[in-house]
């Protein structure tokens, strides 16, 4: 067992979760737990990293639907947590029609490129062309929930709040707990009226 790789996997839980990629965050947790469940005595650092990662995952509504019981970390229960999260990962991956790593990379690159082009077009005042580029980015969307708020913010910053409304609605629909998107939607909707 490579402790450095296990630490990396634990660190990736947070990174992937904050990027809106719950499935990859979950995969990182499962891989780390596979190794940690074989250890008899975890360091304080490893416990802390695991507790933080599990804390992020415990917030995810989609994951909650795949769990038999609430997600919580208790020292000494790494094996049980590994089994619980492993089962949830298999269910979620099969439902998602899991992309290969290469397919995911290519799709995300296409999404990023379309988003960046759209943002540049907005900055140039070419709003209709930007809409086309943003539609392409949205066509690549799978679980990158922050995409909608990023697009909306581009329009708001350019003084085009009406163009932002539909994207903010999608942001709230994708992430019902996203308070900043809700507040922004409320503010922009008030400007429209």
XYZ file of N, CA, C and O in Angstrom:
772
model
N 0.846 -1.174 0.000
C 0.000 0.000 0.000
C 0.895 1.243 0.000
O 1.848 1.343 0.745
N 0.542 2.190 -0.862
C 1.303 3.420 -1.018
C 0.559 4.552 -0.303
O -0.491 5.011 -0.772
N 1.096 5.001 0.827
C 0.429 6.049 1.614
C 0.324 7.367 0.857
O -0.648 8.105 1.024
N 1.312 7.648 0.023
C 1.273 8.884 -0.761
C 0.060 8.866 -1.705
O -0.675 9.847 -1.798
N -0.169 7.746 -2.365
C -1.316 7.645 -3.272
C -2.633 7.716 -2.505
O -3.605 8.307 -2.970
N -2.650 7.115 -1.334
C -3.860 7.165 -0.514
C -4.161 8.599 -0.098
O -5.306 9.046 -0.154
N -3.125 9.350 0.286
C -3.309 10.774 0.636
C -3.845 11.552 -0.568
O -4.720 12.411 -0.427
N -3.291 11.265 -1.753
C -3.744 11.941 -2.969
C -5.221 11.653 -3.221
O -5.984 12.560 -3.562
N -5.612 10.388 -3.064
C -7.016 10.026 -3.273
C -7.907 10.765 -2.278
O -8.972 11.271 -2.643
N -7.490 10.846 -1.029
C -8.269 11.567 -0.024
C -8.393 13.048 -0.379
O -9.455 13.646 -0.212
N -7.311 13.640 -0.858
C -7.345 15.046 -1.269
C -8.229 15.287 -2.481
O -8.844 16.344 -2.619
N -8.312 14.300 -3.367
C -9.121 14.446 -4.574
C -10.615 14.451 -4.278
O -11.388 14.968 -5.070
N -11.023 13.880 -3.162
C -12.452 13.868 -2.834
C -12.973 15.295 -2.828
O -13.965 15.616 -3.481
N -12.298 16.162 -2.111
C -12.715 17.572 -1.999
C -12.662 18.266 -3.354
O -13.595 18.958 -3.752
N -11.548 18.076 -4.072
C -11.365 18.742 -5.362
C -12.478 18.366 -6.334
O -13.113 19.229 -6.936
N -12.714 17.068 -6.485
C -13.760 16.624 -7.410
C -15.142 17.072 -6.955
O -15.965 17.481 -7.761
N -15.393 16.994 -5.660
C -16.709 17.389 -5.162
C -16.969 18.873 -5.449
O -18.043 19.245 -5.908
N -15.985 19.717 -5.184
C -16.150 21.157 -5.409
C -16.279 21.497 -6.889
O -16.836 22.530 -7.247
N -15.781 20.628 -7.753
C -15.950 20.812 -9.197
C -17.301 20.289 -9.667
O -17.621 20.363 -10.841
N -18.066 19.704 -8.744
C -19.366 19.176 -9.107
C -19.319 17.774 -9.675
O -20.273 17.313 -10.282
N -18.210 17.091 -9.512
C -18.039 15.745 -10.055
C -18.134 14.729 -8.916
O -17.137 14.148 -8.482
N -19.351 14.500 -8.452
C -19.578 13.628 -7.303
C -19.101 12.207 -7.557
O -18.540 11.572 -6.665
N -19.318 11.710 -8.763
C -18.944 10.334 -9.055
C -17.442 10.117 -8.923
O -16.994 9.130 -8.346
N -16.664 11.054 -9.394
C -15.210 10.922 -9.259
C -14.765 11.132 -7.802
O -13.827 10.501 -7.342
N -15.438 12.020 -7.104
C -15.138 12.208 -5.678
C -15.410 10.909 -4.932
O -14.619 10.480 -4.085
N -16.510 10.274 -5.270
C -16.873 9.008 -4.646
C -15.871 7.920 -4.998
O -15.469 7.137 -4.138
N -15.439 7.880 -6.256
C -14.437 6.892 -6.673
C -13.138 7.081 -5.894
O -12.513 6.098 -5.458
N -12.729 8.320 -5.691
C -11.516 8.597 -4.914
C -11.674 8.119 -3.478
O -10.745 7.543 -2.898
N -12.852 8.344 -2.901
C -13.103 7.897 -1.524
C -13.036 6.374 -1.433
O -12.437 5.825 -0.504
N -13.633 5.699 -2.396
C -13.642 4.231 -2.389
C -12.221 3.687 -2.516
O -11.829 2.763 -1.790
N -11.428 4.281 -3.423
C -10.043 3.804 -3.590
C -9.221 4.029 -2.321
O -8.439 3.177 -1.918
N -9.399 5.180 -1.703
C -8.666 5.467 -0.465
C -9.112 4.524 0.649
O -8.277 3.971 1.386
N -10.420 4.316 0.755
C -10.945 3.435 1.810
C -10.522 1.984 1.617
O -10.353 1.257 2.595
N -10.357 1.588 0.375
C -9.881 0.220 0.102
C -8.544 0.001 0.802
O -8.334 -1.015 1.462
N -7.654 0.976 0.697
C -6.338 0.874 1.336
C -6.432 1.091 2.847
O -5.812 0.365 3.621
N -7.193 2.098 3.247
C -7.280 2.424 4.669
C -7.937 1.309 5.486
O -7.608 1.115 6.649
N -8.850 0.570 4.864
C -9.534 -0.507 5.596
C -8.591 -1.665 5.908
O -8.900 -2.502 6.758
N -7.436 -1.696 5.255
C -6.450 -2.748 5.513
C -5.436 -2.346 6.575
O -4.648 -3.164 7.018
N -5.478 -1.079 6.971
C -4.539 -0.594 7.982
C -5.148 -0.763 9.372
O -6.339 -0.575 9.555
N -4.305 -1.086 10.325
C -4.816 -1.294 11.681
C -4.877 0.003 12.486
O -5.727 0.163 13.342
N -3.981 0.942 12.208
C -3.949 2.167 13.000
C -3.702 3.355 12.074
O -2.609 3.516 11.550
N -4.716 4.166 11.885
C -4.593 5.323 11.000
C -3.987 6.506 11.740
O -4.290 6.733 12.906
N -3.186 7.262 11.012
C -2.619 8.471 11.601
C -3.718 9.518 11.759
O -4.767 9.463 11.109
N -3.467 10.486 12.607
C -4.422 11.575 12.820
C -4.659 12.323 11.517
O -5.791 12.712 11.211
N -3.592 12.498 10.734
C -3.712 13.194 9.448
C -4.665 12.451 8.512
O -5.549 13.059 7.897
N -4.510 11.138 8.418
C -5.365 10.344 7.530
C -6.815 10.387 8.004
O -7.733 10.520 7.197
N -7.018 10.280 9.299
C -8.385 10.348 9.832
C -9.024 11.692 9.518
O -10.183 11.775 9.140
N -8.249 12.750 9.688
C -8.750 14.095 9.430
C -9.112 14.270 7.951
O -10.175 14.809 7.624
N -8.245 13.815 7.064
C -8.509 13.915 5.628
C -9.744 13.103 5.244
O -10.574 13.542 4.445
N -9.860 11.909 5.814
C -11.010 11.058 5.527
C -12.296 11.698 6.049
O -13.311 11.740 5.354
N -12.248 12.219 7.262
C -13.423 12.874 7.852
C -13.872 14.054 6.984
O -15.063 14.237 6.731
N -12.915 14.848 6.510
C -13.247 15.987 5.659
C -13.890 15.514 4.350
O -14.926 16.036 3.932
N -13.288 14.525 3.712
C -13.829 14.011 2.452
C -15.219 13.435 2.607
O -16.116 13.698 1.794
N -15.423 12.669 3.653
C -16.739 12.080 3.907
C -17.758 13.184 4.215
O -18.919 13.100 3.816
N -17.302 14.237 4.874
C -18.184 15.373 5.143
C -18.713 16.001 3.859
O -19.890 16.354 3.768
N -17.848 16.134 2.858
C -18.293 16.664 1.569
C -19.293 15.722 0.918
O -20.352 16.147 0.456
N -18.957 14.450 0.875
C -19.843 13.482 0.228
C -21.195 13.392 0.924
O -22.223 13.181 0.277
N -21.206 13.544 2.233
C -22.455 13.438 2.995
C -23.449 14.530 2.616
O -24.650 14.393 2.856
N -22.974 15.609 1.996
C -23.849 16.714 1.585
C -24.578 16.436 0.273
O -25.553 17.111 -0.043
N -24.066 15.495 -0.506
C -24.553 15.296 -1.868
C -25.910 14.593 -1.889
O -26.040 13.464 -1.421
N -26.898 15.257 -2.480
C -28.262 14.721 -2.516
C -28.359 13.466 -3.369
O -29.078 12.526 -3.020
N -27.672 13.452 -4.502
C -27.722 12.267 -5.366
C -27.150 11.052 -4.651
O -27.723 9.963 -4.685
N -26.029 11.228 -3.983
C -25.416 10.123 -3.254
C -26.330 9.635 -2.135
O -26.453 8.424 -1.919
N -26.992 10.558 -1.461
C -27.890 10.168 -0.369
C -28.961 9.183 -0.835
O -29.363 8.300 -0.092
N -29.398 9.325 -2.095
C -30.424 8.428 -2.621
C -29.916 7.002 -2.807
O -30.696 6.072 -2.929
N -28.609 6.841 -2.840
C -28.009 5.520 -3.066
C -27.480 4.886 -1.782
O -26.877 3.822 -1.827
N -27.687 5.538 -0.659
C -27.177 5.020 0.612
C -28.303 4.426 1.450
O -29.411 4.954 1.479
N -28.001 3.338 2.136
C -28.973 2.693 3.013
C -29.122 3.435 4.330
O -30.153 3.346 4.989
N -28.071 4.129 4.728
C -28.078 4.849 5.997
C -27.259 6.128 5.831
O -26.478 6.249 4.889
N -27.419 7.087 6.719
C -26.659 8.337 6.610
C -25.149 8.079 6.596
O -24.655 7.140 7.222
N -24.454 8.925 5.889
C -23.009 8.792 5.734
C -22.297 9.518 6.867
O -22.521 10.709 7.085
N -21.476 8.789 7.593
C -20.704 9.383 8.688
C -19.433 8.566 8.879
O -19.424 7.359 8.651
N -18.372 9.232 9.289
C -17.107 8.542 9.532
C -16.876 8.365 11.023
O -16.960 9.325 11.780
N -16.614 7.149 11.407
C -16.215 6.818 12.776
C -14.911 6.040 12.692
O -14.831 5.058 11.938
N -13.869 6.436 13.415
C -12.613 5.695 13.394
C -12.852 4.211 13.693
O -13.654 3.863 14.560
N -12.194 3.367 12.911
C -12.346 1.930 13.075
C -13.427 1.334 12.179
O -13.542 0.119 12.073
N -14.193 2.187 11.530
C -15.280 1.722 10.662
C -14.955 1.901 9.179
O -15.851 1.971 8.349
N -13.672 1.950 8.855
C -13.258 2.193 7.480
C -13.762 1.098 6.534
O -14.192 1.374 5.419
N -13.723 -0.139 6.971
C -14.168 -1.255 6.129
C -15.667 -1.144 5.828
O -16.089 -1.308 4.679
N -16.466 -0.861 6.825
C -17.913 -0.718 6.624
C -18.213 0.454 5.685
O -19.097 0.366 4.822
N -17.466 1.528 5.835
C -17.635 2.694 4.975
C -17.240 2.365 3.539
O -17.900 2.781 2.588
N -16.168 1.574 3.397
C -15.722 1.131 2.073
C -16.831 0.337 1.384
O -17.146 0.567 0.213
N -17.457 -0.565 2.093
C -18.532 -1.385 1.532
C -19.734 -0.506 1.165
O -20.295 -0.628 0.070
N -20.114 0.386 2.064
C -21.265 1.262 1.837
C -21.050 2.152 0.607
O -21.920 2.246 -0.263
N -19.887 2.801 0.530
C -19.624 3.705 -0.586
C -19.355 2.949 -1.882
O -19.686 3.422 -2.967
N -18.746 1.768 -1.775
C -18.503 0.955 -2.965
C -19.804 0.558 -3.645
O -19.930 0.627 -4.874
N -20.786 0.182 -2.862
C -22.098 -0.186 -3.389
C -22.753 1.026 -4.064
O -23.284 0.926 -5.169
N -22.712 2.162 -3.387
C -23.307 3.378 -3.944
C -22.600 3.778 -5.240
O -23.256 4.186 -6.209
N -21.274 3.639 -5.267
C -20.523 3.995 -6.482
C -20.950 3.120 -7.656
O -21.165 3.615 -8.766
N -21.063 1.823 -7.427
C -21.461 0.915 -8.516
C -22.829 1.293 -9.064
O -23.038 1.311 -10.280
N -23.766 1.603 -8.188
C -25.108 1.994 -8.627
C -25.071 3.290 -9.433
O -25.680 3.391 -10.497
N -24.358 4.278 -8.903
C -24.313 5.574 -9.577
C -23.592 5.493 -10.912
O -24.013 6.107 -11.887
N -22.508 4.733 -10.957
C -21.744 4.602 -12.202
C -22.569 3.896 -13.269
O -22.557 4.296 -14.440
N -23.315 2.876 -12.884
C -24.124 2.168 -13.878
C -25.253 3.056 -14.385
O -25.590 3.024 -15.564
N -25.822 3.871 -13.523
C -26.881 4.794 -13.942
C -26.344 5.911 -14.826
O -27.049 6.405 -15.704
N -25.140 6.315 -14.572
C -24.557 7.433 -15.320
C -24.053 7.011 -16.690
O -23.706 7.855 -17.507
N -24.015 5.698 -16.948
C -23.442 5.259 -18.215
C -22.003 5.712 -18.289
O -21.594 6.366 -19.227
N -21.266 5.398 -17.275
C -19.909 5.883 -17.028
C -19.064 6.029 -18.291
O -18.933 5.107 -19.069
N -18.557 7.230 -18.481
C -17.651 7.506 -19.594
C -16.274 6.949 -19.272
O -15.891 6.858 -18.106
N -15.525 6.670 -20.308
C -14.127 6.310 -20.088
C -13.382 7.585 -19.708
O -13.863 8.703 -19.931
N -12.215 7.427 -19.175
C -11.418 8.589 -18.776
C -11.135 9.492 -19.979
O -11.207 10.712 -19.890
N -10.850 8.872 -21.120
C -10.551 9.628 -22.337
C -11.787 10.386 -22.833
O -11.703 11.534 -23.249
N -12.952 9.722 -22.780
C -14.192 10.376 -23.206
C -14.521 11.557 -22.296
O -14.925 12.619 -22.769
N -14.331 11.366 -21.023
C -14.595 12.439 -20.062
C -13.672 13.620 -20.324
O -14.105 14.773 -20.356
N -12.401 13.322 -20.523
C -11.419 14.377 -20.778
C -11.785 15.160 -22.040
O -11.800 16.398 -22.035
N -12.116 14.439 -23.112
C -12.452 15.098 -24.381
C -13.721 15.944 -24.234
O -13.787 17.076 -24.723
N -14.725 15.405 -23.544
C -15.980 16.135 -23.348
C -15.747 17.404 -22.524
O -16.235 18.480 -22.855
N -14.965 17.280 -21.458
C -14.718 18.445 -20.600
C -13.867 19.491 -21.314
O -14.060 20.694 -21.106
N -12.959 19.044 -22.155
C -12.175 20.014 -22.933
C -13.074 20.784 -23.896
O -12.935 22.001 -24.047
N -13.994 20.064 -24.540
C -14.927 20.710 -25.464
C -15.810 21.704 -24.707
O -16.038 22.821 -25.171
N -16.283 21.308 -23.540
C -17.105 22.182 -22.708
C -16.319 23.438 -22.320
O -16.809 24.559 -22.472
N -15.101 23.244 -21.827
C -14.273 24.383 -21.404
C -13.997 25.335 -22.566
O -14.075 26.559 -22.407
N -13.681 24.766 -23.722
C -13.377 25.605 -24.889
C -14.603 26.435 -25.277
O -14.495 27.641 -25.511
N -15.761 25.789 -25.341
C -16.985 26.513 -25.710
C -17.310 27.592 -24.678
O -17.731 28.699 -25.037
N -17.120 27.292 -23.409
C -17.377 28.271 -22.354
C -16.444 29.475 -22.489
O -16.891 30.630 -22.434
N -15.175 29.222 -22.686
C -14.195 30.314 -22.808
C -14.485 31.168 -24.035
O -14.453 32.399 -23.966
N -14.786 30.524 -25.162
C -15.121 31.277 -26.381
C -16.360 32.135 -26.127
O -16.402 33.313 -26.486
N -17.369 31.541 -25.483
C -18.589 32.294 -25.168
C -18.317 33.490 -24.282
O -18.848 34.585 -24.508
N -17.479 33.307 -23.273
C -17.147 34.409 -22.376
C -16.408 35.526 -23.115
O -16.649 36.708 -22.867
N -15.517 35.144 -24.030
C -14.811 36.160 -24.822
C -15.771 36.922 -25.723
O -15.664 38.143 -25.881
N -16.726 36.202 -26.325
C -17.706 36.853 -27.187
C -18.596 37.807 -26.389
O -18.938 38.892 -26.871
N -18.969 37.414 -25.182
C -19.753 38.313 -24.320
C -18.949 39.579 -24.040
O -19.472 40.690 -24.116
N -17.671 39.412 -23.730
C -16.816 40.569 -23.436
C -16.706 41.504 -24.642
O -16.523 42.714 -24.476
N -16.848 40.939 -25.840
C -16.786 41.743 -27.068
C -18.153 42.306 -27.456
O -18.280 43.000 -28.455
N -19.180 41.964 -26.684
C -20.525 42.456 -26.976
C -21.251 41.660 -28.049
O -22.290 42.075 -28.540
N -20.738 40.506 -28.401
C -21.355 39.646 -29.429
C -22.222 38.598 -28.727
O -21.890 37.426 -28.657
N -23.363 39.047 -28.244
C -24.190 38.221 -27.371
C -24.854 37.042 -28.079
O -24.937 35.952 -27.520
N -25.317 37.235 -29.308
C -25.953 36.127 -30.033
C -24.946 35.026 -30.337
O -25.254 33.837 -30.212
N -23.756 35.418 -30.739
C -22.705 34.433 -31.009
C -22.292 33.730 -29.713
O -22.013 32.526 -29.711
N -22.270 34.488 -28.632
C -21.927 33.898 -27.335
C -22.967 32.855 -26.944
O -22.615 31.781 -26.440
N -24.246 33.153 -27.206
C -25.311 32.194 -26.911
C -25.073 30.872 -27.633
O -25.256 29.800 -27.059
N -24.660 30.942 -28.884
C -24.371 29.716 -29.646
C -23.251 28.919 -28.982
O -23.337 27.702 -28.849
N -22.224 29.608 -28.585
C -21.094 28.945 -27.932
C -21.510 28.342 -26.594
O -21.129 27.219 -26.253
N -22.322 29.077 -25.846
C -22.790 28.562 -24.559
C -23.708 27.347 -24.745
O -23.696 26.421 -23.947
N -24.511 27.362 -25.821
C -25.355 26.186 -26.103
C -24.485 24.956 -26.354
O -24.810 23.855 -25.932
N -23.369 25.168 -27.028
C -22.441 24.057 -27.258
C -21.864 23.564 -25.927
O -21.762 22.363 -25.694
N -21.514 24.481 -25.057
C -20.989 24.094 -23.740
C -22.030 23.303 -22.966
O -21.726 22.264 -22.377
N -23.269 23.766 -22.993
C -24.347 23.080 -22.273
C -24.598 21.699 -22.884
O -24.934 20.757 -22.168
N -24.401 21.550 -24.186
C -24.595 20.234 -24.809
C -23.568 19.222 -24.306
O -23.793 18.015 -24.385
N -22.461 19.699 -23.770
C -21.417 18.824 -23.214
C -21.604 18.593 -21.716
O -20.878 17.817 -21.110
N -22.568 19.277 -21.146
C -22.827 19.208 -19.705
C -23.266 17.802 -19.294
O -24.072 17.173 -19.956
N -22.703 17.341 -18.210
C -23.188 16.107 -17.604
C -23.474 16.364 -16.128
O -24.574 16.167 -15.679
N -22.455 16.777 -15.393
C -22.657 17.037 -13.960
C -21.816 18.222 -13.487
O -21.553 18.364 -12.318
N -21.432 19.073 -14.411
C -20.664 20.267 -14.071
C -21.659 21.386 -13.760
O -21.845 22.310 -14.550
N -22.308 21.295 -12.608
C -23.433 22.157 -12.266
C -23.091 23.643 -12.254
O -23.953 24.473 -12.521
N -21.872 23.992 -11.955
C -21.505 25.419 -11.862
C -21.465 26.093 -13.234
O -21.398 27.316 -13.320
N -21.522 25.307 -14.293
C -21.492 25.855 -15.646
C -22.572 26.911 -15.839
O -22.313 27.996 -16.366
N -23.785 26.615 -15.406
C -24.904 27.520 -15.636
C -24.704 28.869 -14.938
O -24.965 29.922 -15.517
N -24.210 28.824 -13.725
C -23.989 30.074 -12.994
C -22.835 30.864 -13.613
O -22.880 32.092 -13.655
N -21.834 30.175 -14.122
C -20.714 30.869 -14.769
C -21.189 31.608 -16.020
O -20.791 32.752 -16.275
N -22.034 30.938 -16.808
C -22.566 31.571 -18.011
C -23.419 32.786 -17.616
O -23.278 33.877 -18.189
N -24.301 32.591 -16.645
C -25.169 33.683 -16.191
C -24.344 34.867 -15.708
O -24.646 36.024 -16.039
N -23.297 34.594 -14.946
C -22.464 35.676 -14.421
C -21.799 36.454 -15.547
O -21.659 37.682 -15.461
N -21.417 35.772 -16.641
C -20.830 36.461 -17.798
C -21.806 37.491 -18.356
O -21.426 38.624 -18.660
N -23.067 37.086 -18.492
C -24.073 38.014 -19.015
C -24.366 39.144 -18.032
O -24.524 40.298 -18.438
N -24.434 38.841 -16.772
C -24.704 39.868 -15.763
C -23.579 40.900 -15.760
O -23.830 42.109 -15.757
N -22.349 40.423 -15.789
C -21.200 41.334 -15.799
C -21.186 42.227 -17.036
O -20.662 43.335 -17.006
N -21.779 41.733 -18.141
C -21.817 42.505 -19.387
C -23.071 43.376 -19.486
O -23.329 43.969 -20.536
N -23.854 43.431 -18.405
C -25.056 44.257 -18.414
C -26.213 43.649 -19.194
O -27.054 44.371 -19.718
N -26.247 42.320 -19.267
C -27.305 41.604 -19.987
C -28.043 40.645 -19.043
O -28.048 39.427 -19.250
N -28.667 41.168 -17.999
C -29.284 40.288 -17.001
C -30.404 39.408 -17.548
O -30.603 38.300 -17.067
N -31.141 39.879 -18.536
C -32.228 39.064 -19.094
C -31.700 37.766 -19.699
O -32.346 36.732 -19.624
N -30.546 37.825 -20.316
C -29.950 36.627 -20.917
C -29.489 35.637 -19.842
O -29.295 34.468 -20.111
N -29.310 36.122 -18.638
C -28.807 35.276 -17.554
C -29.905 34.462 -16.867
O -29.622 33.433 -16.246
N -31.147 34.895 -16.993
C -32.235 34.290 -16.206
C -32.377 32.794 -16.445
O -32.455 32.012 -15.492
N -32.442 32.359 -17.706
C -32.628 30.928 -17.977
C -31.471 30.098 -17.418
O -31.684 28.997 -16.904
N -30.268 30.630 -17.506
C -29.108 29.899 -16.981
C -29.156 29.809 -15.459
O -28.792 28.784 -14.884
N -29.619 30.866 -14.831
C -29.740 30.831 -13.372
C -30.825 29.854 -12.935
O -30.672 29.155 -11.937
N -31.898 29.782 -13.695
C -32.937 28.788 -13.387
C -32.364 27.366 -13.481
O -32.657 26.513 -12.650
N -31.577 27.142 -14.526
C -30.947 25.819 -14.678
C -29.965 25.542 -13.540
O -29.847 24.413 -13.082
N -29.268 26.578 -13.094
C -28.322 26.425 -11.983
C -29.047 25.998 -10.716
O -28.602 25.094 -10.004
N -30.184 26.633 -10.451
C -30.972 26.298 -9.254
C -31.591 24.912 -9.400
O -31.644 24.143 -8.439
N -32.029 24.575 -10.597
C -32.595 23.249 -10.843
C -31.542 22.157 -10.642
O -31.812 21.122 -10.044
N -30.326 22.416 -11.131
C -29.239 21.431 -11.008
C -28.747 21.310 -9.570
O -28.370 20.226 -9.128
N -28.734 22.437 -8.854
C -28.265 22.453 -7.469
C -29.255 23.221 -6.599
O -29.081 24.414 -6.356
N -30.292 22.555 -6.114
C -31.303 23.258 -5.318
C -30.746 23.926 -4.056
O -31.349 24.869 -3.552
N -29.601 23.487 -3.565
C -29.005 24.078 -2.368
C -28.059 25.239 -2.677
O -27.429 25.781 -1.780
N -27.943 25.620 -3.933
C -27.029 26.680 -4.338
C -27.662 28.037 -4.009
O -28.391 28.613 -4.814
N -27.372 28.522 -2.821
C -27.965 29.776 -2.340
C -27.520 30.986 -3.154
O -28.302 31.913 -3.363
N -26.278 30.982 -3.623
C -25.813 32.146 -4.393
C -26.550 32.239 -5.728
O -26.902 33.338 -6.170
N -26.830 31.092 -6.369
C -27.587 31.110 -7.619
C -29.024 31.556 -7.375
O -29.590 32.316 -8.168
N -29.607 31.101 -6.268
C -30.980 31.508 -5.932
C -31.053 33.019 -5.717
O -31.961 33.690 -6.215
N -30.097 33.540 -4.963
C -30.084 34.977 -4.679
C -29.881 35.784 -5.955
O -30.537 36.812 -6.176
N -28.986 35.304 -6.812
C -28.721 35.992 -8.071
C -29.949 35.954 -8.979
O -30.294 36.956 -9.604
N -30.635 34.816 -9.017
C -31.846 34.691 -9.812
C -32.917 35.668 -9.329
O -33.573 36.353 -10.122
N -33.067 35.754 -8.027
C -34.046 36.669 -7.442
C -33.712 38.113 -7.808
O -34.576 38.903 -8.205
N -32.436 38.466 -7.695
C -31.993 39.828 -7.989
C -32.197 40.157 -9.473
O -32.720 41.225 -9.815
N -31.801 39.234 -10.338
C -31.920 39.464 -11.791
C -33.382 39.491 -12.216
O -33.771 40.290 -13.065
N -34.197 38.635 -11.640
C -35.626 38.610 -11.973
C -36.291 39.936 -11.604
O -37.200 40.401 -12.281
N -35.846 40.532 -10.515
C -36.403 41.815 -10.088
C -36.038 42.921 -11.078
O -36.841 43.827 -11.334
N -34.872 42.836 -11.683
C -34.440 43.833 -12.664
C -35.299 43.737 -13.905
O -35.686 44.722 -14.513
N -35.654 42.537 -14.274
C -36.436 42.282 -15.504
C -37.813 42.922 -15.418
O -38.342 43.424 -16.395
N -38.436 42.852 -14.237
C -39.818 43.314 -14.086
C -39.966 44.799 -14.209
O -39.247 45.634 -14.189
